[in-house]
Amino acid sequence: MRSFQELADMTGRTALVVGGAGHLGRVACQVLTEQGAEVASADLTADPRTLAAQTFEVDLHDEDATRALVPTVLERFGRLDVLVHCAAYTGANALAGWATEFEDQSVAAWDRAHRVNTTSAFVLAQAARDALGSHGSGSIVLVSSIYATLAPDFRVYRGTGMHSPAGYGVSKAGLAQLMRYLSTLLAPTVRVNAMSPGGVWRDQPTAFVERYEHGTPLARMATEEDVAGAIAYLASDLSAYVTGIDLVVDGGRSVW
Ligand SMILES: NC(=O)c1ccc[n+]([C@@H]2O[C@H](COP(=O)([O-])OP(=O)(O)OC[C@H]3O[C@@H](n4cnc5c(N)ncnc54)[C@H](O)[C@@H]3O)[C@@H](O)[C@H]2O)c1
């Protein structure tokens, strides 16, 4: 049997992290780099804190540019083994008609968010399936959310000015179903899984944090590094016999 280090080792493999300039995207880039992979990061703009061999700028609303990421990575690195989809319109996005009262949430914002949160993962999986399937080490990790399966507890948000837009959870539920669809379609050469974090602490209003912690068995919000192990596991041979799962990293919040 290979050692734990050998199973985790990604030397010689290439990973594309879409949304690699974001908070969790940067964690994915770092952990995959530490595992030995060549990492390409793609995002609207580059972030100097992203640890990647190469960064690409892409607007995921643009289907052609999104699709073209895959041949660009192949040209630069010669292969593609792992696709991590981390990009999203989250509840923190300032787009008008998005993270606001339900009656003010707009179809335009809903459509734009779905384009990034869900449609771009579909486009990238289509573009990357052959490359991912050609070396026996293909893995897609779709970063979802507990709101793919849970309703927001709106009592936690009350009076804080924060909102969880309907389109967010719906887009993540779509992503979760895309994961299941791809996990059987692309088997046995490519594994496809989701990873669903709970709320990550970002200095939110105290009332929100206290209520959130109260509803979480591990009694705290997530930190960025809490997702590192899940990414490392799902991307590498540590999870070689795992496909079609949603790995929930939420401090037990969804157990209650
Ligand atoms: N932060 C949380 O509490 C939390 C909880 C559960 C799930 N998630 C999920 O984790 C993932 C990462 O979230 P995060 O907290 O790091 O958010 P983030 O906003 O820091 O990162 C999202 C990234 O997506 C990129 N992006 C958005 N629109 C884009 C576009 N049109 N083209 C290219 N890139 C685009 C942004 O530039 C950003 O870098 C998301 O899928 C999010 O839904 C986050």
Coordinates of C-alpha atoms and ligand atoms in Angstrom, one line a residue:
M1 CA 0.0 0.0 0.0
R2 CA 1.1 3.6 -0.7
S3 CA 1.9 5.7 2.3
F4 CA -0.4 8.6 3.3
Q5 CA 2.1 11.0 1.9
E6 CA 2.2 9.2 -1.4
L7 CA -1.6 9.2 -1.6
A8 CA -1.7 12.9 -0.9
D9 CA 1.1 13.7 -3.3
M10 CA 0.1 15.5 -6.5
T11 CA 3.6 15.9 -8.0
G12 CA 3.3 15.9 -11.8
R13 CA -0.4 16.8 -11.8
T14 CA -2.0 20.1 -12.8
A15 CA -4.9 21.7 -11.1
L16 CA -7.1 24.6 -12.3
V17 CA -8.7 26.6 -9.5
V18 CA -11.5 28.8 -10.8
G19 CA -12.1 31.6 -8.4
G20 CA -8.5 31.2 -7.2
A21 CA -8.3 34.8 -6.1
G22 CA -11.1 34.5 -3.6
H23 CA -10.8 33.6 0.1
L24 CA -11.4 29.8 -0.3
G25 CA -9.9 29.7 -3.8
R26 CA -6.6 30.9 -2.4
V27 CA -6.7 28.1 0.2
A28 CA -7.3 25.6 -2.6
C29 CA -4.3 27.1 -4.6
Q30 CA -2.1 26.9 -1.5
V31 CA -2.9 23.4 -0.4
L32 CA -2.7 21.9 -4.0
T33 CA 0.7 23.7 -4.5
E34 CA 1.9 22.2 -1.1
Q35 CA 0.8 18.8 -2.4
G36 CA 3.1 19.2 -5.3
A37 CA 0.6 20.1 -8.1
E38 CA 1.2 22.8 -10.7
V39 CA -1.6 25.1 -10.0
A40 CA -3.3 27.5 -12.4
S41 CA -5.6 30.1 -10.9
A42 CA -8.4 31.8 -12.8
D43 CA -10.5 34.8 -11.6
L44 CA -11.8 38.1 -12.7
T45 CA -8.5 39.7 -11.6
A46 CA -5.3 38.2 -10.2
D47 CA -4.6 38.5 -6.4
P48 CA -0.9 38.7 -5.4
R49 CA -1.7 36.5 -2.4
T50 CA -2.7 33.6 -4.6
L51 CA 0.0 30.9 -4.6
A52 CA -0.1 29.5 -8.1
A53 CA 2.3 28.7 -10.9
Q54 CA 0.2 30.8 -13.3
T55 CA -2.8 33.1 -13.0
F56 CA -5.4 33.7 -15.7
E57 CA -7.9 36.5 -15.9
V58 CA -11.4 35.4 -17.0
D59 CA -15.0 36.6 -16.7
L60 CA -17.1 33.5 -16.2
H61 CA -20.1 35.3 -17.7
D62 CA -18.3 34.9 -21.0
E63 CA -18.8 31.3 -22.2
D64 CA -16.1 31.3 -24.9
A65 CA -13.5 32.8 -22.5
T66 CA -14.5 30.2 -19.8
R67 CA -14.3 27.3 -22.3
A68 CA -10.9 28.6 -23.6
L69 CA -9.4 28.3 -20.1
V70 CA -8.9 24.6 -20.6
P71 CA -6.8 24.7 -23.8
T72 CA -4.9 27.6 -22.3
V73 CA -4.0 25.5 -19.3
L74 CA -3.1 22.5 -21.5
E75 CA -0.9 24.7 -23.7
R76 CA 1.0 26.0 -20.6
F77 CA 1.1 22.8 -18.5
G78 CA 0.6 19.9 -20.9
R79 CA -2.1 18.2 -18.8
L80 CA -5.1 18.9 -16.5
D81 CA -5.9 16.5 -13.6
V82 CA -8.0 18.6 -11.2
L83 CA -10.6 21.2 -11.6
V84 CA -11.7 23.1 -8.5
H85 CA -14.7 25.4 -9.0
C86 CA -14.7 28.0 -6.3
A87 CA -16.0 31.1 -8.0
A88 CA -19.4 32.5 -6.9
Y89 CA -21.7 35.3 -6.2
T90 CA -21.9 34.9 -2.5
G91 CA -24.1 36.8 0.0
A92 CA -21.3 39.3 0.3
N93 CA -21.6 40.3 -3.4
A94 CA -22.7 44.0 -3.8
L95 CA -24.5 43.4 -7.1
A96 CA -27.8 45.4 -7.1
G97 CA -30.9 43.2 -6.7
W98 CA -28.8 40.3 -5.1
A99 CA -28.2 40.3 -1.4
T100 CA -31.1 42.3 -0.4
E101 CA -34.7 41.9 0.9
F102 CA -36.6 39.1 -0.9
E103 CA -39.0 41.6 -2.6
D104 CA -36.0 43.5 -4.0
Q105 CA -34.1 40.5 -5.3
S106 CA -34.1 40.8 -9.1
V107 CA -34.2 38.4 -12.0
A108 CA -31.2 40.1 -13.5
A109 CA -29.1 39.4 -10.4
W110 CA -30.4 35.9 -10.2
D111 CA -29.4 35.2 -13.8
R112 CA -25.9 36.8 -13.4
A113 CA -25.3 34.7 -10.3
H114 CA -26.4 31.5 -11.8
R115 CA -24.1 32.1 -14.7
V116 CA -21.1 32.1 -12.4
N117 CA -22.2 29.8 -9.6
T118 CA -23.6 27.0 -11.8
T119 CA -23.4 27.5 -15.5
S120 CA -19.7 28.1 -15.6
A121 CA -19.1 24.8 -13.8
F122 CA -21.1 23.1 -16.5
V123 CA -19.1 24.8 -19.3
L124 CA -15.8 24.0 -17.7
A125 CA -16.7 20.3 -17.1
Q126 CA -17.7 20.0 -20.7
A127 CA -14.4 21.6 -21.9
A128 CA -12.2 19.7 -19.5
R129 CA -13.7 16.2 -19.5
D130 CA -11.3 14.7 -22.1
A131 CA -8.2 16.2 -20.5
L132 CA -9.3 15.2 -17.0
G133 CA -10.0 11.7 -18.1
S134 CA -6.7 11.0 -19.9
H135 CA -4.3 10.3 -17.0
G136 CA -6.3 8.3 -14.5
S137 CA -6.2 11.0 -12.0
G138 CA -9.1 13.2 -12.9
S139 CA -11.0 15.0 -10.1
I140 CA -13.5 17.7 -10.1
V141 CA -14.3 19.5 -6.9
L142 CA -17.3 21.8 -7.0
V143 CA -17.4 24.2 -4.0
S144 CA -21.0 24.3 -3.0
S145 CA -22.6 25.4 0.3
I146 CA -24.8 24.1 3.1
Y147 CA -27.5 26.3 1.4
A148 CA -27.6 23.8 -1.4
T149 CA -29.6 21.5 1.0
L150 CA -30.6 23.7 3.9
A151 CA -32.8 26.7 4.1
P152 CA -31.1 29.7 5.7
D153 CA -32.2 30.3 9.3
F154 CA -33.4 33.8 8.8
R155 CA -33.5 34.5 12.5
V156 CA -29.7 34.5 12.4
Y157 CA -29.7 37.4 9.8
R158 CA -32.4 39.5 11.5
G159 CA -31.4 43.1 12.0
T160 CA -27.8 42.6 10.8
G161 CA -28.2 44.0 7.3
M162 CA -27.0 40.7 6.0
H163 CA -29.0 38.6 3.5
S164 CA -28.9 35.2 2.0
P165 CA -30.5 35.6 -1.5
A166 CA -32.8 32.9 -2.8
G167 CA -30.7 32.6 -6.0
Y168 CA -27.6 31.7 -3.9
G169 CA -29.0 28.5 -2.5
V170 CA -30.8 27.6 -5.7
S171 CA -27.7 28.0 -7.7
K172 CA -25.8 25.8 -5.2
A173 CA -28.5 23.2 -5.3
G174 CA -28.1 23.2 -9.1
L175 CA -24.3 22.8 -8.7
A176 CA -24.9 19.9 -6.3
Q177 CA -27.1 18.1 -8.9
L178 CA -24.5 18.9 -11.6
M179 CA -22.0 17.1 -9.4
R180 CA -24.2 14.0 -9.2
Y181 CA -24.9 14.1 -12.9
L182 CA -21.2 14.4 -13.8
S183 CA -20.1 11.8 -11.2
T184 CA -21.8 9.0 -13.1
L185 CA -21.4 10.5 -16.6
L186 CA -17.6 10.9 -16.2
A187 CA -16.9 7.7 -14.3
P188 CA -14.8 5.7 -14.2
T189 CA -12.1 8.1 -15.4
V190 CA -13.0 11.3 -13.6
R191 CA -14.2 11.6 -10.0
V192 CA -16.6 14.4 -9.2
N193 CA -17.5 15.6 -5.7
A194 CA -18.8 18.7 -4.0
M195 CA -17.5 20.4 -0.8
S196 CA -20.0 22.4 1.2
P197 CA -18.7 24.8 3.8
G198 CA -20.7 26.4 6.5
G199 CA -20.4 30.1 7.1
V200 CA -16.9 31.4 7.2
W201 CA -16.0 34.0 9.8
R202 CA -15.3 37.4 8.1
D203 CA -15.9 39.8 10.9
Q204 CA -19.7 39.7 10.5
P205 CA -21.9 41.6 12.9
T206 CA -21.6 40.3 16.4
A207 CA -25.3 39.4 16.6
F208 CA -25.0 37.3 13.5
V209 CA -21.8 35.5 14.7
E210 CA -23.3 34.7 18.2
R211 CA -26.5 33.3 16.7
Y212 CA -24.6 31.3 14.1
E213 CA -22.3 29.9 16.7
H214 CA -25.2 29.0 19.0
G215 CA -26.7 26.9 16.1
T216 CA -23.4 25.1 15.4
P217 CA -22.3 22.1 17.5
L218 CA -18.6 23.0 17.2
A219 CA -19.6 26.5 18.5
R220 CA -17.8 28.6 16.0
M221 CA -18.0 29.7 12.4
A222 CA -15.5 28.2 9.9
T223 CA -12.1 29.6 9.2
E224 CA -10.5 29.5 5.8
E225 CA -8.1 26.7 6.8
D226 CA -11.0 24.5 7.8
V227 CA -11.6 23.7 4.1
A228 CA -8.0 22.9 3.3
G229 CA -8.2 19.2 4.3
A230 CA -11.4 18.7 2.3
I231 CA -9.8 20.1 -0.8
A232 CA -6.6 18.1 -0.4
Y233 CA -8.6 14.9 0.2
L234 CA -11.0 15.3 -2.7
A235 CA -8.4 16.4 -5.2
S236 CA -5.9 13.6 -4.6
D237 CA -5.7 9.9 -4.4
L238 CA -6.6 10.0 -0.7
S239 CA -10.2 9.9 -2.1
A240 CA -9.5 7.6 -5.1
Y241 CA -12.6 5.5 -4.4
V242 CA -14.9 8.5 -3.7
T243 CA -17.2 10.0 -6.2
G244 CA -20.6 11.7 -6.1
I245 CA -20.4 12.9 -2.5
D246 CA -21.0 16.2 -0.9
L247 CA -18.4 16.7 1.8
V248 CA -20.0 19.0 4.3
V249 CA -17.6 21.1 6.4
D250 CA -19.9 23.0 8.6
G251 CA -19.0 22.3 12.3
G252 CA -22.0 20.0 12.6
R253 CA -24.5 22.8 11.8
S254 CA -26.6 20.6 9.5
V255 CA -26.8 17.8 12.0
W256 CA -29.2 19.7 14.3
Ligands
LIG1 N1 -17.7 32.3 2.6 C1 -18.6 31.5 3.1 O1 -19.1 31.6 4.2 C2 -19.0 30.3 2.2 C3 -19.8 29.3 2.7 C4 -20.2 28.3 2.0 C5 -19.8 28.2 0.7 N2 -19.0 29.2 0.1 C6 -18.6 29.0 -1.2 O2 -17.2 29.0 -1.3 C7 -16.7 29.5 -2.5 C8 -15.7 30.6 -2.3 O3 -16.3 31.6 -1.5 P1 -15.4 32.7 -0.8 O4 -16.0 33.0 0.5 O5 -14.0 32.4 -1.0 O6 -15.9 34.0 -1.8 P2 -15.0 35.0 -2.5 O7 -16.0 36.1 -2.9 O8 -13.8 35.4 -1.7 O9 -14.5 34.2 -3.8 C9 -15.3 34.1 -4.9 C10 -14.4 34.4 -6.1 O10 -15.2 34.2 -7.3 C11 -14.8 35.2 -8.2 N3 -15.8 35.5 -9.2 C12 -17.0 36.0 -9.0 N4 -17.6 36.3 -10.2 C13 -16.7 36.0 -11.2 C14 -16.7 36.0 -12.6 N5 -17.7 36.6 -13.3 N6 -15.6 35.6 -13.3 C15 -14.6 35.1 -12.6 N7 -14.5 35.0 -11.2 C16 -15.6 35.4 -10.6 C17 -14.5 36.4 -7.4 O11 -13.7 37.3 -8.0 C18 -13.9 35.8 -6.1 O12 -12.5 35.8 -6.2 C19 -18.0 30.0 -3.3 O13 -18.4 29.1 -4.2 C20 -18.9 30.2 -2.1 O14 -20.3 30.1 -2.6 C21 -18.5 30.2 0.9

